[in-house]
mmCIF file of the C-alpha atoms, coordinates in Angstrom:
data_MODEL
# 
_entry.id   MODEL 
# 
loop_
_atom_site.group_PDB 
_atom_site.id 
_atom_site.type_symbol 
_atom_site.label_atom_id 
_atom_site.label_alt_id 
_atom_site.label_comp_id 
_atom_site.label_asym_id 
_atom_site.label_entity_id 
_atom_site.label_seq_id 
_atom_site.pdbx_PDB_ins_code 
_atom_site.Cartn_x 
_atom_site.Cartn_y 
_atom_site.Cartn_z 
_atom_site.occupancy 
_atom_site.B_iso_or_equiv 
_atom_site.pdbx_formal_charge 
_atom_site.auth_seq_id 
_atom_site.auth_comp_id 
_atom_site.auth_asym_id 
_atom_site.auth_atom_id 
_atom_site.pdbx_PDB_model_num 
ATOM 1   C CA . MET A 1 1   ? 32.799  45.268 12.847  1.00 0.00 ? 1   MET A CA 1 
ATOM 2   C CA . ASN A 1 2   ? 29.203  45.163 13.781  1.00 0.00 ? 2   ASN A CA 1 
ATOM 3   C CA . GLU A 1 3   ? 26.836  44.449 10.348  1.00 0.00 ? 3   GLU A CA 1 
ATOM 4   C CA . PRO A 1 4   ? 23.539  46.700 10.322  1.00 0.00 ? 4   PRO A CA 1 
ATOM 5   C CA . THR A 1 5   ? 20.959  44.349 10.968  1.00 0.00 ? 5   THR A CA 1 
ATOM 6   C CA . GLY A 1 6   ? 17.836  46.735 10.875  1.00 0.00 ? 6   GLY A CA 1 
ATOM 7   C CA . GLY A 1 7   ? 16.501  45.304 14.360  1.00 0.00 ? 7   GLY A CA 1 
ATOM 8   C CA . THR A 1 8   ? 15.933  41.430 12.531  1.00 0.00 ? 8   THR A CA 1 
ATOM 9   C CA . GLY A 1 9   ? 19.186  39.930 13.623  1.00 0.00 ? 9   GLY A CA 1 
ATOM 10  C CA . ARG A 1 10  ? 19.555  39.347 10.005  1.00 0.00 ? 10  ARG A CA 1 
ATOM 11  C CA . ARG A 1 11  ? 22.152  41.323 7.749   1.00 0.00 ? 11  ARG A CA 1 
ATOM 12  C CA . LEU A 1 12  ? 20.729  44.279 5.758   1.00 0.00 ? 12  LEU A CA 1 
ATOM 13  C CA . THR A 1 13  ? 21.582  43.857 1.850   1.00 0.00 ? 13  THR A CA 1 
ATOM 14  C CA . LYS A 1 14  ? 21.492  46.493 -0.847  1.00 0.00 ? 14  LYS A CA 1 
ATOM 15  C CA . ASN A 1 15  ? 18.351  46.758 -2.468  1.00 0.00 ? 15  ASN A CA 1 
ATOM 16  C CA . PRO A 1 16  ? 18.854  45.092 -6.081  1.00 0.00 ? 16  PRO A CA 1 
ATOM 17  C CA . LEU A 1 17  ? 18.036  47.220 -8.775  1.00 0.00 ? 17  LEU A CA 1 
ATOM 18  C CA . GLY A 1 18  ? 14.494  47.100 -9.920  1.00 0.00 ? 18  GLY A CA 1 
ATOM 19  C CA . PRO A 1 19  ? 12.813  47.384 -13.165 1.00 0.00 ? 19  PRO A CA 1 
ATOM 20  C CA . SER A 1 20  ? 13.262  51.229 -13.668 1.00 0.00 ? 20  SER A CA 1 
ATOM 21  C CA . GLY A 1 21  ? 16.952  50.978 -12.705 1.00 0.00 ? 21  GLY A CA 1 
ATOM 22  C CA . GLU A 1 22  ? 17.458  48.275 -15.248 1.00 0.00 ? 22  GLU A CA 1 
ATOM 23  C CA . HIS A 1 23  ? 16.100  50.370 -17.727 1.00 0.00 ? 23  HIS A CA 1 
ATOM 24  C CA . VAL A 1 24  ? 18.457  53.688 -16.560 1.00 0.00 ? 24  VAL A CA 1 
ATOM 25  C CA . ARG A 1 25  ? 21.344  51.104 -16.826 1.00 0.00 ? 25  ARG A CA 1 
ATOM 26  C CA . ARG A 1 26  ? 20.583  49.841 -20.172 1.00 0.00 ? 26  ARG A CA 1 
ATOM 27  C CA . ASN A 1 27  ? 19.778  53.374 -21.759 1.00 0.00 ? 27  ASN A CA 1 
ATOM 28  C CA . VAL A 1 28  ? 22.829  55.009 -20.533 1.00 0.00 ? 28  VAL A CA 1 
ATOM 29  C CA . THR A 1 29  ? 24.767  52.678 -22.275 1.00 0.00 ? 29  THR A CA 1 
ATOM 30  C CA . ARG A 1 30  ? 22.449  52.665 -25.334 1.00 0.00 ? 30  ARG A CA 1 
ATOM 31  C CA . VAL A 1 31  ? 22.808  56.413 -25.429 1.00 0.00 ? 31  VAL A CA 1 
ATOM 32  C CA . ARG A 1 32  ? 26.170  56.790 -25.063 1.00 0.00 ? 32  ARG A CA 1 
ATOM 33  C CA . GLU A 1 33  ? 26.819  54.222 -27.411 1.00 0.00 ? 33  GLU A CA 1 
ATOM 34  C CA . ALA A 1 34  ? 24.621  56.119 -30.353 1.00 0.00 ? 34  ALA A CA 1 
ATOM 35  C CA . ARG A 1 35  ? 26.410  59.352 -29.737 1.00 0.00 ? 35  ARG A CA 1 
ATOM 36  C CA . GLY A 1 36  ? 29.592  57.440 -30.476 1.00 0.00 ? 36  GLY A CA 1 
ATOM 37  C CA . TRP A 1 37  ? 31.101  58.412 -26.625 1.00 0.00 ? 37  TRP A CA 1 
ATOM 38  C CA . ASP A 1 38  ? 33.113  56.039 -24.555 1.00 0.00 ? 38  ASP A CA 1 
ATOM 39  C CA . LYS A 1 39  ? 32.570  56.125 -20.730 1.00 0.00 ? 39  LYS A CA 1 
ATOM 40  C CA . LYS A 1 40  ? 35.421  58.375 -19.839 1.00 0.00 ? 40  LYS A CA 1 
ATOM 41  C CA . GLU A 1 41  ? 33.742  60.853 -22.542 1.00 0.00 ? 41  GLU A CA 1 
ATOM 42  C CA . LEU A 1 42  ? 30.782  60.632 -20.841 1.00 0.00 ? 42  LEU A CA 1 
ATOM 43  C CA . ALA A 1 43  ? 32.115  60.870 -17.366 1.00 0.00 ? 43  ALA A CA 1 
ATOM 44  C CA . ARG A 1 44  ? 34.001  64.176 -18.411 1.00 0.00 ? 44  ARG A CA 1 
ATOM 45  C CA . ARG A 1 45  ? 30.360  65.951 -19.384 1.00 0.00 ? 45  ARG A CA 1 
ATOM 46  C CA . VAL A 1 46  ? 28.818  64.902 -16.380 1.00 0.00 ? 46  VAL A CA 1 
ATOM 47  C CA . THR A 1 47  ? 31.300  66.244 -14.118 1.00 0.00 ? 47  THR A CA 1 
ATOM 48  C CA . GLU A 1 48  ? 31.743  69.435 -16.294 1.00 0.00 ? 48  GLU A CA 1 
ATOM 49  C CA . LEU A 1 49  ? 27.676  69.650 -15.448 1.00 0.00 ? 49  LEU A CA 1 
ATOM 50  C CA . GLY A 1 50  ? 28.741  69.717 -11.605 1.00 0.00 ? 50  GLY A CA 1 
ATOM 51  C CA . ARG A 1 51  ? 28.034  66.250 -10.633 1.00 0.00 ? 51  ARG A CA 1 
ATOM 52  C CA . PRO A 1 52  ? 31.543  64.708 -10.429 1.00 0.00 ? 52  PRO A CA 1 
ATOM 53  C CA . MET A 1 53  ? 30.979  61.103 -11.869 1.00 0.00 ? 53  MET A CA 1 
ATOM 54  C CA . PRO A 1 54  ? 34.488  59.366 -13.182 1.00 0.00 ? 54  PRO A CA 1 
ATOM 55  C CA . GLU A 1 55  ? 34.824  57.050 -15.794 1.00 0.00 ? 55  GLU A CA 1 
ATOM 56  C CA . LEU A 1 56  ? 34.671  53.712 -13.144 1.00 0.00 ? 56  LEU A CA 1 
ATOM 57  C CA . GLY A 1 57  ? 31.657  55.215 -11.891 1.00 0.00 ? 57  GLY A CA 1 
ATOM 58  C CA . ILE A 1 58  ? 29.787  55.330 -15.323 1.00 0.00 ? 58  ILE A CA 1 
ATOM 59  C CA . GLY A 1 59  ? 31.247  51.681 -15.906 1.00 0.00 ? 59  GLY A CA 1 
ATOM 60  C CA . ARG A 1 60  ? 29.221  50.581 -12.783 1.00 0.00 ? 60  ARG A CA 1 
ATOM 61  C CA . ILE A 1 61  ? 26.074  52.371 -13.580 1.00 0.00 ? 61  ILE A CA 1 
ATOM 62  C CA . GLU A 1 62  ? 26.179  50.335 -16.758 1.00 0.00 ? 62  GLU A CA 1 
ATOM 63  C CA . ALA A 1 63  ? 27.033  47.257 -15.349 1.00 0.00 ? 63  ALA A CA 1 
ATOM 64  C CA . GLY A 1 64  ? 24.171  47.538 -12.830 1.00 0.00 ? 64  GLY A CA 1 
ATOM 65  C CA . THR A 1 65  ? 26.548  47.901 -9.786  1.00 0.00 ? 65  THR A CA 1 
ATOM 66  C CA . ARG A 1 66  ? 25.653  51.397 -8.744  1.00 0.00 ? 66  ARG A CA 1 
ATOM 67  C CA . ARG A 1 67  ? 22.345  52.949 -8.291  1.00 0.00 ? 67  ARG A CA 1 
ATOM 68  C CA . VAL A 1 68  ? 21.767  55.877 -9.913  1.00 0.00 ? 68  VAL A CA 1 
ATOM 69  C CA . ASP A 1 69  ? 20.272  58.666 -7.401  1.00 0.00 ? 69  ASP A CA 1 
ATOM 70  C CA . VAL A 1 70  ? 18.054  61.824 -9.159  1.00 0.00 ? 70  VAL A CA 1 
ATOM 71  C CA . ASP A 1 71  ? 20.549  64.231 -9.229  1.00 0.00 ? 71  ASP A CA 1 
ATOM 72  C CA . ASP A 1 72  ? 22.891  61.599 -11.209 1.00 0.00 ? 72  ASP A CA 1 
ATOM 73  C CA . LEU A 1 73  ? 20.048  60.821 -13.329 1.00 0.00 ? 73  LEU A CA 1 
ATOM 74  C CA . VAL A 1 74  ? 19.060  64.787 -14.108 1.00 0.00 ? 74  VAL A CA 1 
ATOM 75  C CA . ALA A 1 75  ? 23.034  65.211 -14.737 1.00 0.00 ? 75  ALA A CA 1 
ATOM 76  C CA . LEU A 1 76  ? 23.172  62.191 -17.139 1.00 0.00 ? 76  LEU A CA 1 
ATOM 77  C CA . ALA A 1 77  ? 20.056  62.991 -18.842 1.00 0.00 ? 77  ALA A CA 1 
ATOM 78  C CA . ILE A 1 78  ? 21.380  66.242 -19.788 1.00 0.00 ? 78  ILE A CA 1 
ATOM 79  C CA . ALA A 1 79  ? 25.086  65.354 -20.927 1.00 0.00 ? 79  ALA A CA 1 
ATOM 80  C CA . LEU A 1 80  ? 23.258  62.678 -23.141 1.00 0.00 ? 80  LEU A CA 1 
ATOM 81  C CA . GLY A 1 81  ? 21.092  65.235 -24.346 1.00 0.00 ? 81  GLY A CA 1 
ATOM 82  C CA . VAL A 1 82  ? 17.884  62.997 -23.595 1.00 0.00 ? 82  VAL A CA 1 
ATOM 83  C CA . ASN A 1 83  ? 15.063  63.659 -21.171 1.00 0.00 ? 83  ASN A CA 1 
ATOM 84  C CA . VAL A 1 84  ? 14.824  61.920 -17.989 1.00 0.00 ? 84  VAL A CA 1 
ATOM 85  C CA . SER A 1 85  ? 12.134  59.817 -19.849 1.00 0.00 ? 85  SER A CA 1 
ATOM 86  C CA . ALA A 1 86  ? 14.643  58.524 -22.037 1.00 0.00 ? 86  ALA A CA 1 
ATOM 87  C CA . LEU A 1 87  ? 16.519  56.978 -19.261 1.00 0.00 ? 87  LEU A CA 1 
ATOM 88  C CA . LEU A 1 88  ? 13.808  55.800 -17.026 1.00 0.00 ? 88  LEU A CA 1 
ATOM 89  C CA . LEU A 1 89  ? 11.873  53.676 -19.693 1.00 0.00 ? 89  LEU A CA 1 
ATOM 90  C CA . PRO A 1 90  ? 12.880  51.256 -22.886 1.00 0.00 ? 90  PRO A CA 1 
ATOM 91  C CA . PRO A 1 91  ? 12.415  52.846 -26.384 1.00 0.00 ? 91  PRO A CA 1 
ATOM 92  C CA . ALA A 1 92  ? 9.023   51.876 -27.210 1.00 0.00 ? 92  ALA A CA 1 
ATOM 93  C CA . ASP A 1 93  ? 9.099   50.100 -30.276 1.00 0.00 ? 93  ASP A CA 1 
ATOM 94  C CA . ASP A 1 94  ? 6.001   48.190 -29.707 1.00 0.00 ? 94  ASP A CA 1 
ATOM 95  C CA . ALA A 1 95  ? 3.386   49.907 -27.635 1.00 0.00 ? 95  ALA A CA 1 
ATOM 96  C CA . GLN A 1 96  ? 1.763   47.053 -26.609 1.00 0.00 ? 96  GLN A CA 1 
ATOM 97  C CA . GLU A 1 97  ? 5.262   44.901 -25.143 1.00 0.00 ? 97  GLU A CA 1 
ATOM 98  C CA . PRO A 1 98  ? 5.080   44.975 -21.508 1.00 0.00 ? 98  PRO A CA 1 
ATOM 99  C CA . CYS A 1 99  ? 7.649   46.875 -19.638 1.00 0.00 ? 99  CYS A CA 1 
ATOM 100 C CA . GLY A 1 100 ? 8.867   47.025 -15.985 1.00 0.00 ? 100 GLY A CA 1 
ATOM 101 C CA . VAL A 1 101 ? 8.083   49.900 -13.772 1.00 0.00 ? 101 VAL A CA 1 
ATOM 102 C CA . THR A 1 102 ? 9.198   49.753 -10.351 1.00 0.00 ? 102 THR A CA 1 
ATOM 103 C CA . GLY A 1 103 ? 5.990   49.865 -7.892  1.00 0.00 ? 103 GLY A CA 1 
ATOM 104 C CA . VAL A 1 104 ? 3.592   48.856 -10.314 1.00 0.00 ? 104 VAL A CA 1 
ATOM 105 C CA . GLY A 1 105 ? 4.804   45.862 -12.112 1.00 0.00 ? 105 GLY A CA 1 
ATOM 106 C CA . ASP A 1 106 ? 4.426   45.231 -15.788 1.00 0.00 ? 106 ASP A CA 1 
ATOM 107 C CA . VAL A 1 107 ? 2.586   47.567 -18.080 1.00 0.00 ? 107 VAL A CA 1 
ATOM 108 C CA . SER A 1 108 ? 2.306   48.432 -21.931 1.00 0.00 ? 108 SER A CA 1 
ATOM 109 C CA . GLN A 1 109 ? 5.202   50.558 -22.944 1.00 0.00 ? 109 GLN A CA 1 
ATOM 110 C CA . GLU A 1 110 ? 2.440   52.932 -24.143 1.00 0.00 ? 110 GLU A CA 1 
ATOM 111 C CA . ALA A 1 111 ? 0.881   53.142 -20.803 1.00 0.00 ? 111 ALA A CA 1 
ATOM 112 C CA . ALA A 1 112 ? 4.334   53.530 -19.165 1.00 0.00 ? 112 ALA A CA 1 
ATOM 113 C CA . TRP A 1 113 ? 5.041   56.351 -21.752 1.00 0.00 ? 113 TRP A CA 1 
ATOM 114 C CA . ASP A 1 114 ? 1.662   57.990 -21.649 1.00 0.00 ? 114 ASP A CA 1 
ATOM 115 C CA . TRP A 1 115 ? 2.587   58.254 -17.738 1.00 0.00 ? 115 TRP A CA 1 
ATOM 116 C CA . ALA A 1 116 ? 5.939   59.525 -18.071 1.00 0.00 ? 116 ALA A CA 1 
ATOM 117 C CA . ASP A 1 117 ? 4.673   62.080 -20.619 1.00 0.00 ? 117 ASP A CA 1 
ATOM 118 C CA . GLY A 1 118 ? 1.802   63.229 -17.850 1.00 0.00 ? 118 GLY A CA 1 
ATOM 119 C CA . GLN A 1 119 ? -1.239  61.889 -19.987 1.00 0.00 ? 119 GLN A CA 1 
ATOM 120 C CA . ARG A 1 120 ? -2.688  59.403 -17.609 1.00 0.00 ? 120 ARG A CA 1 
ATOM 121 C CA . PRO A 1 121 ? -1.957  57.651 -14.131 1.00 0.00 ? 121 PRO A CA 1 
ATOM 122 C CA . LEU A 1 122 ? -0.549  54.003 -14.260 1.00 0.00 ? 122 LEU A CA 1 
ATOM 123 C CA . VAL A 1 123 ? -2.854  53.038 -11.031 1.00 0.00 ? 123 VAL A CA 1 
ATOM 124 C CA . HIS A 1 124 ? -6.531  53.591 -11.277 1.00 0.00 ? 124 HIS A CA 1 
ATOM 125 C CA . GLY A 1 125 ? -7.928  52.129 -8.172  1.00 0.00 ? 125 GLY A CA 1 
ATOM 126 C CA . ASP A 1 126 ? -11.774 51.769 -7.627  1.00 0.00 ? 126 ASP A CA 1 
ATOM 127 C CA . ASP A 1 127 ? -12.417 55.280 -9.675  1.00 0.00 ? 127 ASP A CA 1 
ATOM 128 C CA . PRO A 1 128 ? -10.513 55.680 -12.847 1.00 0.00 ? 128 PRO A CA 1 
ATOM 129 C CA . SER A 1 129 ? -12.250 58.666 -13.890 1.00 0.00 ? 129 SER A CA 1 
ATOM 130 C CA . ALA A 1 130 ? -11.322 60.476 -10.342 1.00 0.00 ? 130 ALA A CA 1 
ATOM 131 C CA . ALA A 1 131 ? -7.956  58.916 -10.407 1.00 0.00 ? 131 ALA A CA 1 
ATOM 132 C CA . HIS A 1 132 ? -7.443  60.100 -14.170 1.00 0.00 ? 132 HIS A CA 1 
ATOM 133 C CA . LEU A 1 133 ? -8.685  63.880 -13.036 1.00 0.00 ? 133 LEU A CA 1 
ATOM 134 C CA . GLN A 1 134 ? -6.589  64.024 -10.240 1.00 0.00 ? 134 GLN A CA 1 
ATOM 135 C CA . PHE A 1 135 ? -3.291  62.695 -12.051 1.00 0.00 ? 135 PHE A CA 1 
ATOM 136 C CA . LEU A 1 136 ? -4.027  65.356 -14.593 1.00 0.00 ? 136 LEU A CA 1 
ATOM 137 C CA . MET A 1 137 ? -4.440  68.101 -12.416 1.00 0.00 ? 137 MET A CA 1 
ATOM 138 C CA . LEU A 1 138 ? -1.236  67.106 -10.108 1.00 0.00 ? 138 LEU A CA 1 
ATOM 139 C CA . ALA A 1 139 ? 1.206   65.689 -12.442 1.00 0.00 ? 139 ALA A CA 1 
ATOM 140 C CA . ARG A 1 140 ? 1.739   69.121 -14.076 1.00 0.00 ? 140 ARG A CA 1 
ATOM 141 C CA . PRO A 1 141 ? 1.948   72.625 -13.079 1.00 0.00 ? 141 PRO A CA 1 
ATOM 142 C CA . SER A 1 142 ? -1.091  74.710 -14.117 1.00 0.00 ? 142 SER A CA 1 
ATOM 143 C CA . GLY A 1 143 ? 0.628   76.631 -16.955 1.00 0.00 ? 143 GLY A CA 1 
ATOM 144 C CA . ARG A 1 144 ? 1.639   73.082 -18.420 1.00 0.00 ? 144 ARG A CA 1 
ATOM 145 C CA . ARG A 1 145 ? -1.441  71.072 -18.386 1.00 0.00 ? 145 ARG A CA 1 
ATOM 146 C CA . MET A 1 146 ? -3.106  70.053 -21.411 1.00 0.00 ? 146 MET A CA 1 
ATOM 147 C CA . THR A 1 147 ? -6.419  71.959 -22.116 1.00 0.00 ? 147 THR A CA 1 
ATOM 148 C CA . ASP A 1 148 ? -7.795  68.831 -24.387 1.00 0.00 ? 148 ASP A CA 1 
ATOM 149 C CA . MET A 1 149 ? -8.069  66.248 -21.542 1.00 0.00 ? 149 MET A CA 1 
ATOM 150 C CA . PRO A 1 150 ? -7.383  62.482 -23.126 1.00 0.00 ? 150 PRO A CA 1 
ATOM 151 C CA . PRO A 1 151 ? -10.487 60.232 -22.197 1.00 0.00 ? 151 PRO A CA 1 
ATOM 152 C CA . ALA A 1 152 ? -10.218 58.616 -18.893 1.00 0.00 ? 152 ALA A CA 1 
ATOM 153 C CA . PRO A 1 153 ? -9.344  54.782 -18.948 1.00 0.00 ? 153 PRO A CA 1 
ATOM 154 C CA . GLY A 1 154 ? -12.739 52.960 -19.359 1.00 0.00 ? 154 GLY A CA 1 
ATOM 155 C CA . THR A 1 155 ? -14.884 55.801 -20.874 1.00 0.00 ? 155 THR A CA 1 
ATOM 156 C CA . ASP A 1 156 ? -16.020 56.148 -24.168 1.00 0.00 ? 156 ASP A CA 1 
ATOM 157 C CA . PRO A 1 157 ? -13.986 58.785 -25.847 1.00 0.00 ? 157 PRO A CA 1 
ATOM 158 C CA . ASP A 1 158 ? -16.961 59.674 -28.594 1.00 0.00 ? 158 ASP A CA 1 
ATOM 159 C CA . ARG A 1 159 ? -19.073 60.566 -25.112 1.00 0.00 ? 159 ARG A CA 1 
ATOM 160 C CA . GLN A 1 160 ? -16.374 62.413 -23.577 1.00 0.00 ? 160 GLN A CA 1 
ATOM 161 C CA . GLU A 1 161 ? -16.782 66.165 -23.762 1.00 0.00 ? 161 GLU A CA 1 
ATOM 162 C CA . ARG A 1 162 ? -13.912 68.460 -24.093 1.00 0.00 ? 162 ARG A CA 1 
ATOM 163 C CA . HIS A 1 163 ? -12.902 71.163 -22.371 1.00 0.00 ? 163 HIS A CA 1 
# 
């Protein structure tokens, strides 16, 4: 049997879980156990939502040997009674404690949660104010945007006008 090589001659390997995948795997276990459910119960609830997932699949997710796609993530969050952010990020006990976010690296838990809540971007680029404004315009639908904009990073909140 031929191994896929991707044109390099080397065998392709599965991407390991990144920091966000690690958070998901730990949080599925944490929330499931907090609800007093075993893996079979969570599998039953996810399957009832139309996303068939055997108990073995839950075990593999929690062990980090099965990746979670976005449809799995949403179904798991609904079954567990949480939002997807509660699975993607660590529970923020210490706002300044670093937490890994795939694609960005380590940021404070506060910054990660602000990003997940649609309050500010994680990456600002050359013009933090413009990046902040673009994020606020694009991160949420127009009817869900905040009317009181939080201060952009690197600005004096006392001098910022509120709209």
